[in-house]
Coordinates of C-alpha atoms and ligand atoms in Angstrom, one line a residue:
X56 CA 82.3 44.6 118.8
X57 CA 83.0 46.0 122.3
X58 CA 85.5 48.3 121.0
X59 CA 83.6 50.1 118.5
X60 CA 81.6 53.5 119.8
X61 CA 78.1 54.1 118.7
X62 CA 79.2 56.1 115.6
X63 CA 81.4 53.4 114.6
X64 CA 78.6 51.3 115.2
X65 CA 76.3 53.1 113.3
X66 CA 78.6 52.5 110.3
X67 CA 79.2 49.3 110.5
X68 CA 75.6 48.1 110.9
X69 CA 74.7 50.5 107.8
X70 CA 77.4 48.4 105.6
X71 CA 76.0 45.4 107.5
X72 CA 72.1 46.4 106.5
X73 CA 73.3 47.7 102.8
X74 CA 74.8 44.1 102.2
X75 CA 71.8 41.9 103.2
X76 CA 69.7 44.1 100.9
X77 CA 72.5 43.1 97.4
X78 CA 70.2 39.8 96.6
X79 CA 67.2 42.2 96.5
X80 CA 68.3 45.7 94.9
X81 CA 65.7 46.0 91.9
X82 CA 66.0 48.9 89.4
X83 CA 63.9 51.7 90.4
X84 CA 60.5 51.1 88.5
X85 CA 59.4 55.0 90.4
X86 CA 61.9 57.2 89.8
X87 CA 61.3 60.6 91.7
X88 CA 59.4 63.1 89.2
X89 CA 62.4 64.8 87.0
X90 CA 65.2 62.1 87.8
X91 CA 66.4 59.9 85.2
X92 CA 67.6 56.9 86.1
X93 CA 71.2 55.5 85.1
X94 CA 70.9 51.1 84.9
X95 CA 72.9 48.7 84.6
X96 CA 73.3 47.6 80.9
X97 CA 71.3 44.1 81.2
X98 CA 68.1 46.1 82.4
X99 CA 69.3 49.1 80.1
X100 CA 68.5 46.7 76.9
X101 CA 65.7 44.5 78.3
X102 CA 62.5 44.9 79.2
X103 CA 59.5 46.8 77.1
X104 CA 61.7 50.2 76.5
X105 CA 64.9 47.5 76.2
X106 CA 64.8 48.3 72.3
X107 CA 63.8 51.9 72.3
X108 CA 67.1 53.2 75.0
X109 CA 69.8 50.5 73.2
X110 CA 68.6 51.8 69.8
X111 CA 68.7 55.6 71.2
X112 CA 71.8 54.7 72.9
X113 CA 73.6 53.8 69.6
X114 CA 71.9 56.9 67.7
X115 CA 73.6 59.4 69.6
X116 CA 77.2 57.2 69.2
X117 CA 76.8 57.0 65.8
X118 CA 75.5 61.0 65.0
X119 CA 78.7 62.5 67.0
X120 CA 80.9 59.7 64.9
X121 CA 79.6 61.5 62.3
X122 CA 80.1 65.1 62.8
X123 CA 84.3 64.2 63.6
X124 CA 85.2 65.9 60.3
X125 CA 82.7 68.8 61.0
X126 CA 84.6 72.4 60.8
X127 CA 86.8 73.3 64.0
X128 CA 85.1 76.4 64.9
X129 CA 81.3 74.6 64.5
X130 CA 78.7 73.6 67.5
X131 CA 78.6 70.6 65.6
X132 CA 83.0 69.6 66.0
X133 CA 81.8 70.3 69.9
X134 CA 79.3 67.4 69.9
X135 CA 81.8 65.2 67.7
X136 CA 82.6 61.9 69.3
X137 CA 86.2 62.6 68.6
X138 CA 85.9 66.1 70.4
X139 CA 84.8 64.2 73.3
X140 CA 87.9 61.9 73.3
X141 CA 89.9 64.9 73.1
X142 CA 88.4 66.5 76.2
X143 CA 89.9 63.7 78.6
X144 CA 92.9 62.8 76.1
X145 CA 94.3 63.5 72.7
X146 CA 97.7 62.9 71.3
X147 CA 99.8 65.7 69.8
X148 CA 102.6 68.5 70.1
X149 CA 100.8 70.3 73.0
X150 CA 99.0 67.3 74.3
X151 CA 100.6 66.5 78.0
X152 CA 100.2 62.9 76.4
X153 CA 103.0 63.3 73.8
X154 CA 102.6 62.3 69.9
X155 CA 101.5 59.5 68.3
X156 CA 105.4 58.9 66.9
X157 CA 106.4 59.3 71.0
X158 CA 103.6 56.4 72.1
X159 CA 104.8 54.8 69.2
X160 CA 108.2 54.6 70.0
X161 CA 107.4 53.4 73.8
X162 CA 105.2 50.5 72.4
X163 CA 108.1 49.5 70.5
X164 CA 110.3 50.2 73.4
X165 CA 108.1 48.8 76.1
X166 CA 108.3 45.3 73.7
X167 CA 104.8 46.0 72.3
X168 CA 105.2 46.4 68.7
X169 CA 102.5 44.1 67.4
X170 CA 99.9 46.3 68.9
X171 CA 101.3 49.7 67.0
X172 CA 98.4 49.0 64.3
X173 CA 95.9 49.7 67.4
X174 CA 98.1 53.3 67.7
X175 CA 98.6 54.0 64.2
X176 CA 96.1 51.8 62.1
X177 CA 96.3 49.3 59.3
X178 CA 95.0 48.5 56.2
X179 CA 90.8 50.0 56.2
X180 CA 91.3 50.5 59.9
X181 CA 92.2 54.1 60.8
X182 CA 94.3 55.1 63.7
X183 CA 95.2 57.6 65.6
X184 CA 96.7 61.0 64.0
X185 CA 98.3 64.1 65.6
X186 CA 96.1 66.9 66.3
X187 CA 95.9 70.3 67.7
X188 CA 93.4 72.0 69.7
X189 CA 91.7 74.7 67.1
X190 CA 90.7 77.3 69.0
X191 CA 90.7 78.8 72.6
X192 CA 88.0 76.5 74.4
X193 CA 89.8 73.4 72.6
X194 CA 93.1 74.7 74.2
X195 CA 91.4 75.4 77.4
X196 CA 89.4 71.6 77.8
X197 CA 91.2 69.0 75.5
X198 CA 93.4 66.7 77.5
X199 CA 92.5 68.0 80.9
X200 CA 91.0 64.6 82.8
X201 CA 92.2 64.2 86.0
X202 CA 94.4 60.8 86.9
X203 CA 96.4 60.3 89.8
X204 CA 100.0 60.0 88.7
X205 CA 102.2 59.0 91.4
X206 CA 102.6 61.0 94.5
X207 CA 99.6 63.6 93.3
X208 CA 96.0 63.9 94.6
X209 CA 93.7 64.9 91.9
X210 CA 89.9 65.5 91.3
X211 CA 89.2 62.0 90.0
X212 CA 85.7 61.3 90.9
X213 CA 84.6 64.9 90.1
X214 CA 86.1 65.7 86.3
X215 CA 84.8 62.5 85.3
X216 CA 81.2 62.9 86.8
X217 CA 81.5 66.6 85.2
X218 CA 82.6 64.8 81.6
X219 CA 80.0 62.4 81.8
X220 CA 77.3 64.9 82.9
X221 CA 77.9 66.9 79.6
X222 CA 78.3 64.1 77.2
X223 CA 75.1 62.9 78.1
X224 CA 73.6 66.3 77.5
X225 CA 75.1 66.2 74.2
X226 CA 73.9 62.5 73.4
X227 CA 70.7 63.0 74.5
X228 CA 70.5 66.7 71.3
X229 CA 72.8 63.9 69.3
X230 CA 69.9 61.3 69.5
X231 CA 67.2 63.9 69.9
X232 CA 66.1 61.7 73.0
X233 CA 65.9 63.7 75.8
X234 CA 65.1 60.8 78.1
X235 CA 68.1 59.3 77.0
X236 CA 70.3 58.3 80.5
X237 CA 73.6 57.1 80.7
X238 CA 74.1 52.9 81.4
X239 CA 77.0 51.7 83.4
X240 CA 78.5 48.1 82.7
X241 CA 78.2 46.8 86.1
X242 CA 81.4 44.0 86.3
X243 CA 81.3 44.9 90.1
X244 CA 78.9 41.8 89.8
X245 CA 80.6 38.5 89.0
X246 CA 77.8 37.4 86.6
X247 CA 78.3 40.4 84.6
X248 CA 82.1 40.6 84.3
X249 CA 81.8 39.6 80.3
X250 CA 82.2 42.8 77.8
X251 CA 78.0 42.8 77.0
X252 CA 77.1 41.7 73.6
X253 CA 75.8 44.7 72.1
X254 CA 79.7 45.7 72.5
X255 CA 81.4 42.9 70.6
X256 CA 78.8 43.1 67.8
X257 CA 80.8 44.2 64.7
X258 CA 78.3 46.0 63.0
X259 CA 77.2 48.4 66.0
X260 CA 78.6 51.7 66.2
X261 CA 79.5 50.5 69.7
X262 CA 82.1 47.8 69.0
X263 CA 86.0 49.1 68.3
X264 CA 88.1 46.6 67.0
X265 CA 90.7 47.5 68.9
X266 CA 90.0 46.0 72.4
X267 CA 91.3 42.4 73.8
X268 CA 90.4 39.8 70.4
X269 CA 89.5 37.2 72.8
X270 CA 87.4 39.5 75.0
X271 CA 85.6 41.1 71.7
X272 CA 84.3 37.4 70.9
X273 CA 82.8 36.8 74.1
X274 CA 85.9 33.5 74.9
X275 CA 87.4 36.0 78.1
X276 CA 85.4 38.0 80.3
X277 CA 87.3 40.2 83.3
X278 CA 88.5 38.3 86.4
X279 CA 85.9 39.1 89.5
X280 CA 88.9 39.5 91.3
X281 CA 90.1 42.5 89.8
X282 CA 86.4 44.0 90.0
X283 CA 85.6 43.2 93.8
X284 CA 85.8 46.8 95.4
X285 CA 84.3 45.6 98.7
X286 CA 87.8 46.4 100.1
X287 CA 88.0 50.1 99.7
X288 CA 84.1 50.5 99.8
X289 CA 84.0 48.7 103.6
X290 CA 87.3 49.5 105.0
X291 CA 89.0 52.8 103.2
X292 CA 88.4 55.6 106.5
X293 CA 88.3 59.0 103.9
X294 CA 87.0 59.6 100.4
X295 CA 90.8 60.4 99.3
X296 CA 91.8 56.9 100.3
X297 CA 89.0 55.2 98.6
X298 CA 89.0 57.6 95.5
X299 CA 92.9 56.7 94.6
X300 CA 91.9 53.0 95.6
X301 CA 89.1 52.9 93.0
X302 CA 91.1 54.8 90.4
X303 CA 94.4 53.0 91.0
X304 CA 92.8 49.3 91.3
X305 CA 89.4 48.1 89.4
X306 CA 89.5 51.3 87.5
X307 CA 93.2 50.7 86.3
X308 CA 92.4 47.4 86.0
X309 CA 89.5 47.2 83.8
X310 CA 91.4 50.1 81.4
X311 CA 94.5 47.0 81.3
X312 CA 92.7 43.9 81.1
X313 CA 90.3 45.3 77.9
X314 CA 93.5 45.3 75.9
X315 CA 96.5 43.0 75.8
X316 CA 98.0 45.2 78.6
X317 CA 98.8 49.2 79.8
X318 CA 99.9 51.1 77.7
X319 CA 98.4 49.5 74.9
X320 CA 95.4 52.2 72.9
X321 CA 92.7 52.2 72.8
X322 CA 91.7 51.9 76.5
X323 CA 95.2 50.7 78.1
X324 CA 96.5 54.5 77.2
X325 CA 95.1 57.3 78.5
X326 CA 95.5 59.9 76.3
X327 CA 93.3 58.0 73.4
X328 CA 91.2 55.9 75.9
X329 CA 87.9 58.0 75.8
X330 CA 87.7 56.9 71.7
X331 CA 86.4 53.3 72.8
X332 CA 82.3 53.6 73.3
X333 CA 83.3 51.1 76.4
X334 CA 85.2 53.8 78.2
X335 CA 82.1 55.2 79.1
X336 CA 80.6 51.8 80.6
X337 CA 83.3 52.0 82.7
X338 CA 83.1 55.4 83.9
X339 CA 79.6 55.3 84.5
X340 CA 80.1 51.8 86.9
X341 CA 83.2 54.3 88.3
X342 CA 80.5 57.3 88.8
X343 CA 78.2 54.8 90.6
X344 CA 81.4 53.7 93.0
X345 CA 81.3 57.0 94.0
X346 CA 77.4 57.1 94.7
X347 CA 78.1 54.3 96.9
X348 CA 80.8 55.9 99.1
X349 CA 78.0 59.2 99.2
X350 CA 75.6 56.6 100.5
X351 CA 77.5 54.9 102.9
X352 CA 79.0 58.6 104.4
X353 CA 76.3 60.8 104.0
X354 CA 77.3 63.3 106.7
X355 CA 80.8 63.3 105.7
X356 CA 82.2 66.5 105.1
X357 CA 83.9 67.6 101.5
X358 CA 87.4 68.5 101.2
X359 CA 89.2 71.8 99.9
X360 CA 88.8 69.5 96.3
X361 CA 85.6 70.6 96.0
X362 CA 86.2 74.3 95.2
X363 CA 88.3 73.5 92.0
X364 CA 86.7 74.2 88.5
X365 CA 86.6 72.9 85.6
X366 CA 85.6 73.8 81.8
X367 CA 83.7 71.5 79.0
X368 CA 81.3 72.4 76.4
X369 CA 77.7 71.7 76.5
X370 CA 74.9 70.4 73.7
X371 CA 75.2 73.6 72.3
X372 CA 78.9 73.9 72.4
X373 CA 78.9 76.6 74.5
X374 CA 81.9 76.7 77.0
X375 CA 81.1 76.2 80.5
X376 CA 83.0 76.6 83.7
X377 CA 81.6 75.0 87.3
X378 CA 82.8 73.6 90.7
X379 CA 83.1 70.5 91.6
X380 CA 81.0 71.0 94.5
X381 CA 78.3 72.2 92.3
X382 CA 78.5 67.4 91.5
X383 CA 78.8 66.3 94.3
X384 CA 74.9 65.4 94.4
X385 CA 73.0 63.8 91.6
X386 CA 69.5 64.7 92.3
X387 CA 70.6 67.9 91.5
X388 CA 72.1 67.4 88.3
X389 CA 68.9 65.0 86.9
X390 CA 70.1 61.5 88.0
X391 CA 70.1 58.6 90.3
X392 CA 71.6 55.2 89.8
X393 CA 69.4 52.0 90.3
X394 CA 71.6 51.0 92.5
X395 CA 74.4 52.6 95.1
X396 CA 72.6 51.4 98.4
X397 CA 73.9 47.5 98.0
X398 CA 77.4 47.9 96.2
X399 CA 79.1 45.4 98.0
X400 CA 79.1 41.7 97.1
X401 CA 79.5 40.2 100.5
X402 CA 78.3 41.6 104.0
X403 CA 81.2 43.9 105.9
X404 CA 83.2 42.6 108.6
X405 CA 81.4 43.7 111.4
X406 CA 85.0 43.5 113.4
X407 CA 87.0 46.4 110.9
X408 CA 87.0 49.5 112.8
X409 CA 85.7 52.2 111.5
X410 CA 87.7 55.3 111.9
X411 CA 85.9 58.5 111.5
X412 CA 88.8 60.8 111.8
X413 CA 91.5 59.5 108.8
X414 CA 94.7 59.8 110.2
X415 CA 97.5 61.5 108.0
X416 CA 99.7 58.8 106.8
X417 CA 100.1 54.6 107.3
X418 CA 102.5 55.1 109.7
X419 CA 100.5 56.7 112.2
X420 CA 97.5 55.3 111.3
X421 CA 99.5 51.6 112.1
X422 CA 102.6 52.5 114.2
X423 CA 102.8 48.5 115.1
X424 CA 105.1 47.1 112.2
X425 CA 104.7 43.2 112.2
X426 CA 106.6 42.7 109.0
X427 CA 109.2 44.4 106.6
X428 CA 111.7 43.6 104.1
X429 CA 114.5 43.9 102.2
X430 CA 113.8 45.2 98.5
X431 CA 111.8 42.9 96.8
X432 CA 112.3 42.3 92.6
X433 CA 109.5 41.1 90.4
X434 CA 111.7 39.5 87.7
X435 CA 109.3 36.5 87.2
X436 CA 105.9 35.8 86.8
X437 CA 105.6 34.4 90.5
X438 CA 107.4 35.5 93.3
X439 CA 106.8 34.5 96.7
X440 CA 107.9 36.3 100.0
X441 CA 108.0 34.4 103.0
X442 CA 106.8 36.5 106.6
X443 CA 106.9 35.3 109.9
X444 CA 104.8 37.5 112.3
X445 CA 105.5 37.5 116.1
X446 CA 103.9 35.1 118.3
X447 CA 102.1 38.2 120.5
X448 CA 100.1 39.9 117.5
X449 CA 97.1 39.8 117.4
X450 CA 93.6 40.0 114.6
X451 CA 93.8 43.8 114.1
X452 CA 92.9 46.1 111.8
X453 CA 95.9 45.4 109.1
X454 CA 97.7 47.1 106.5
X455 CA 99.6 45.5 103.7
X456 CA 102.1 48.2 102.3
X457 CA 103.9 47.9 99.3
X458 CA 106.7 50.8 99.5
X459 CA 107.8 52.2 96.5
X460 CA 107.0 49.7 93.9
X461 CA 108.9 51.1 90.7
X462 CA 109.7 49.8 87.6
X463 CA 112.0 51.5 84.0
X464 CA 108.7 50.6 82.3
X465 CA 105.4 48.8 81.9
X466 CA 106.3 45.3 82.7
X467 CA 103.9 43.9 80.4
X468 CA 101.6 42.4 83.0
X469 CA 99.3 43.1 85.6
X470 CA 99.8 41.2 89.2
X471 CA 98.3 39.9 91.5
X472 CA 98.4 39.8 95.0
X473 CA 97.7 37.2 97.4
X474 CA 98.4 36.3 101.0
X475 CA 98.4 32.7 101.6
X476 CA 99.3 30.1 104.9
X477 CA 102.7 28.7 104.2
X478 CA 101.6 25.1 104.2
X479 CA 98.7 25.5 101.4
X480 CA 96.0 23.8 103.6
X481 CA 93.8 27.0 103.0
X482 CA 93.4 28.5 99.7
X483 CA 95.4 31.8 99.4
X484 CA 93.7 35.3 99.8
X485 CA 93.1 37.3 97.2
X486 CA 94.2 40.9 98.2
X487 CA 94.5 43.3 94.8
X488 CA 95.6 43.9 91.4
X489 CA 98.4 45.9 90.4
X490 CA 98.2 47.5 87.0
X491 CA 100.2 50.3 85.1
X492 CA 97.0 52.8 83.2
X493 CA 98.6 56.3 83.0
X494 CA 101.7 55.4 84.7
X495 CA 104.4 56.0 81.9
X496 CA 102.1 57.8 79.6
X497 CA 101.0 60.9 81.4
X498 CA 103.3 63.9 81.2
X499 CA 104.1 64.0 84.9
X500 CA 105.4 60.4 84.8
X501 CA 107.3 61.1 81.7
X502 CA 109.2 64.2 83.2
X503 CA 110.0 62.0 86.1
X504 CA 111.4 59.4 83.9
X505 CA 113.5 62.3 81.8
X506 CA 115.0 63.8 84.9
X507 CA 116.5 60.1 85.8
X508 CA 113.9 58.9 88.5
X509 CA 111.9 56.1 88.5
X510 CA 108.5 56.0 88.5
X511 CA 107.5 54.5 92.5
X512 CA 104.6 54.2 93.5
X513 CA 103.5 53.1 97.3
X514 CA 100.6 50.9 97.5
X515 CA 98.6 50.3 100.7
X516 CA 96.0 47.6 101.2
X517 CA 94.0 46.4 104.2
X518 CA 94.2 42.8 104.6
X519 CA 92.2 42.6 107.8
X520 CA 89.9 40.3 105.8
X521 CA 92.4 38.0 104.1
X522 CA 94.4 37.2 107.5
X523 CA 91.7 36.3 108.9
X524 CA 90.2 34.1 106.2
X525 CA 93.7 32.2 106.6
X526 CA 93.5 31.3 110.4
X527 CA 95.5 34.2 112.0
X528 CA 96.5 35.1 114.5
X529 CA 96.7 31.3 114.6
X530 CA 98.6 31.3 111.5
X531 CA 101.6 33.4 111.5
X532 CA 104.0 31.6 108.8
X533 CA 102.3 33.3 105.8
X534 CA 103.7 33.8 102.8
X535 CA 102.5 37.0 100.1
X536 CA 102.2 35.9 96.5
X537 CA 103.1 38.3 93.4
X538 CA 101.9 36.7 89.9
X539 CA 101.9 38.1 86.2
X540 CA 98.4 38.2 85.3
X541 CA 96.1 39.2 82.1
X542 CA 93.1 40.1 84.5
X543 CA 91.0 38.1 82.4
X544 CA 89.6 34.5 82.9
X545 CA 87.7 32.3 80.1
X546 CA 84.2 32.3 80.0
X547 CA 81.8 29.0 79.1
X548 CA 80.4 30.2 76.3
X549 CA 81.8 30.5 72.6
X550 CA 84.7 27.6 73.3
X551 CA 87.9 28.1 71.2
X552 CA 91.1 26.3 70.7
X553 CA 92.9 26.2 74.2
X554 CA 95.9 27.2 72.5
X555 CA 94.6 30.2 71.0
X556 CA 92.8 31.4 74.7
X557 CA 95.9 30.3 76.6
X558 CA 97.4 32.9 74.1
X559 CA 95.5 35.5 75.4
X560 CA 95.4 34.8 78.8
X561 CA 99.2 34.7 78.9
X562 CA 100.7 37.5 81.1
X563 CA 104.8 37.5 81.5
X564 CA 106.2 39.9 83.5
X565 CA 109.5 41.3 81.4
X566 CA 112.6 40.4 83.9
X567 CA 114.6 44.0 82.2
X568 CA 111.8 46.1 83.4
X569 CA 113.6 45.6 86.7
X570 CA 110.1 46.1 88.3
X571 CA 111.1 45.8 92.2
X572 CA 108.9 46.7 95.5
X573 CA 111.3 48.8 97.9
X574 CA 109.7 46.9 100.8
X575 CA 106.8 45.1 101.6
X576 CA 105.1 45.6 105.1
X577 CA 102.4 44.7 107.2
X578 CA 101.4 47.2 110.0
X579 CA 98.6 47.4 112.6
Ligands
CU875 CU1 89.6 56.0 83.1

């Protein structure tokens, strides 16, 4: 630890203290005087008020369900569950997510035509129509949520903790419950990675049928893997970095695996994903990601990003316009989460440096390049890349890059990525997850595509961990692993016919996708 200064050292013994307290983090029983707190779902629906919050909880889902059909220009439309969709995504003529007959057609293009029904609906099950924003404010907030398409730095963490701010203002008037508090589905935790029960429970107004058949009966639950964000909460050196690493890995991640796979509706496609009473689980556990990162920087200082606005409506359907900086703390806005102090699931490394100043790109941030190839193609559901490191290098800080990873269309899959030593004797590194949420569906991607560009995206990973879980600098024949994969795993209970599961937990990458990395690097 001799290189690290006292700051760094600070850091690293606060990731270091955070982790050893993970065993014991509690819910807070004494919440300060005014906060509510926001728990994770298993304490949300146990204990004495268990009943009371679950049964509040699916008041206020069900009341806005039932005021979708209430007149355009009414309060009442503005605290409709389908408003609320709307504000982060609708489909339509002016929606920047294109029409339902334009999703339709990429399903059917991207090889996905069994799952038009989820899009369009069948027999008793409605789907998704057309619409357009009534009035002014509808014009000014539907479809505005902020995702990262490729190559653009948007205000992820702060529209969504504004949209969920509001909505639970408006649940809380919906379920006349003013103690009401948001729960987060916490599948950061490997015991909790199954989709909780009061969500596959066909009679509650939180279960849409829509989602993953195997993972709405309880057979497949996510894959940790794809969940573990102790990478980019221990190792990312700015906000930025770790906001697009959260949004573009267990974010994107979660959105895929719920469904067959991206851009599947409800939650694999963006523009209808906020429909599913899950989506806001999910956001909630995303809301808390960003807690943690407050809690592990507190002194860091807030970028120009905090000075953009943005408009929703609030329980009286009145339009409201605020900073993001006015979010960036909780306490002010009413809430804490019971936990953002112990968000990791394994202590840090105390040996990963700590960089207090983020340098501006990879390349100057690791100038040493120990690795790099040729353009790599993805055209099977396991490709392997073979890298042979230099006899001088040495265990650094190290960055995986994946360069320009592009692809005509969703391949069908997530993948995996691994590092592993070239003669198997130590089980391969598990290094991130790949998916494709909101990467041919949002309007930016799709003018891309139009004007004859691919869609590339550049992905960059520290693998300080893996190399040396794996024996390096020992080992320096490794070889980096690509596989097709559902993000899903089988759970014990609820056994089914292994055919029927293997079904589901099939993930084929499609070969005319031409899905290729430009070139693969590791740099220090
Ligand atoms: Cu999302």
């Amino acid at each position: 630890m001799k290189f690290l200064s006292s700051s760094m050292l600070v850091a690293v013994l606060g990731l270091v203290a955070a982790n050893l307290g993970f065993q014991t983090a509690v819910a807070q029983s004494t919440p300060v005087t005014g906060l509510h707190t926001r728990m994770k779902w298993q304490d949300f629906v146990s204990g004495p008020d268990g009943a009371k919050r679950l049964a509040s909880f699916k008041k206020a889902v069900a009341k806005m369900r039932s005021l979708d059909n209430s007149p355009t220009d009414s309060a009442d439309f503005r605290r409709s569950w389908k408003y609320w969709a709307n504000i982060h995504g609708y489909l339509g003529p002016t929606s920047s997510f294109g029409t339902v007959a334009e999703r339709s057609q990429q399903l059917t293009n991207d090889g996905l035509s069994q799952y038009l029904p989820y899009l369009v609906g069948t027999a008793g099950m409605p789907g998704i129509v057309d619409q357009t924003p009534p009035d002014a404010i509808a014009k000014t907030i539907w479809a505005t949520c902020q995702h990262s398409p490729p190559g653009m730095e948007v205000n992820f963490f702060g529209w969504h903790r504004m949209f969920l701010y509001y909505l639970e203002r408006v649940m809380r008037w919906a379920a006349n419950d003013p103690t009401l508090t948001l729960p987060y589905w916490d599948y950061t935790n490997p015991a909790e990675t199954a989709l909780p029960a009061e969500f596959r429970d066909t009679t509650s107004p939180l279960y849409d049928w829509r989602r993953s058949t195997a993972v709405n009966q309880g057979q497949l639950a996510l894959n940790p893997n794809i969940t573990d964000i102790d990478g980019p909460l221990t190792t990312d050196t700015s906000f930025l970095q770790y906001e697009k690493d959260i949004e573009s890995t267990v974010h994107g991640n979660v959105h895929c695996a719920m469904v067959k796979t991206c851009p599947v509706a409800l939650m694999g496609l963006v523009g209808v994903a906020a429909n599913d009473p899950i989506f806001y689980m999910h956001h909630t556990n995303i809301d808390r990601m960003w807690s943690c990162w407050q809690y592990l920087h507190p002194s860091e200082q807030p970028g120009t990003w905090e000075n953009q606005s943005f408009t929703f409506v609030d329980e009286t359907g009145a339009e409201v316009t605020r900073p993001v900086k006015d979010f960036l703390d909780t306490t002010v806005l009413g809430y804490v989460y019971d936990n953002d102090s112990a968000c990791t699931r394994v202590p840090a490394v105390a040996a990963v440096e700590v960089q207090i100043q983020p340098p501006a790109s990879v390349e100057q941030a690791f100038p040493n390049v120990l690795f790099s190839s040729m353009p790599v193609p993805l055209n099977s559901n396991v490709t392997s890349v073979e890298v042979t490191i230099s006899a001088t290098a040495q265990l650094k800080n190290t960055e995986l890059v994946l360069r320009d990873v592009s692809s005509l269309f969703a391949p069908g899959a997530l993948v995996d990525v691994y590092v592993a030593k070239n003669d198997e004797s130590t089980p391969r590194a598990y290094v991130a997850t790949i998916n494709w949420f909101g990467v041919f569906d949002h309007a930016h991607s799709m003018d891309r595509m139009e004007r004859g560009g691919p869609v590339a995206r550049t992905f960059e990973y520290n693998v300080t961990r893996q190399l040396q879980a794996l024996g390096f600098p020992d080992a320096k024949e490794l070889t980096i692993l690509f596989e097709a994969s559902s993000g899903l795993v089988p759970t014990s209970k609820n056994p089914v016919a292994p055919n029927e599961l293997r079904r589901a937990l099939e993930a084929t990458l499609r070969p005319d996708a031409n899905l290729t990395i430009g070139a693969i690097e590791l740099r220090q």
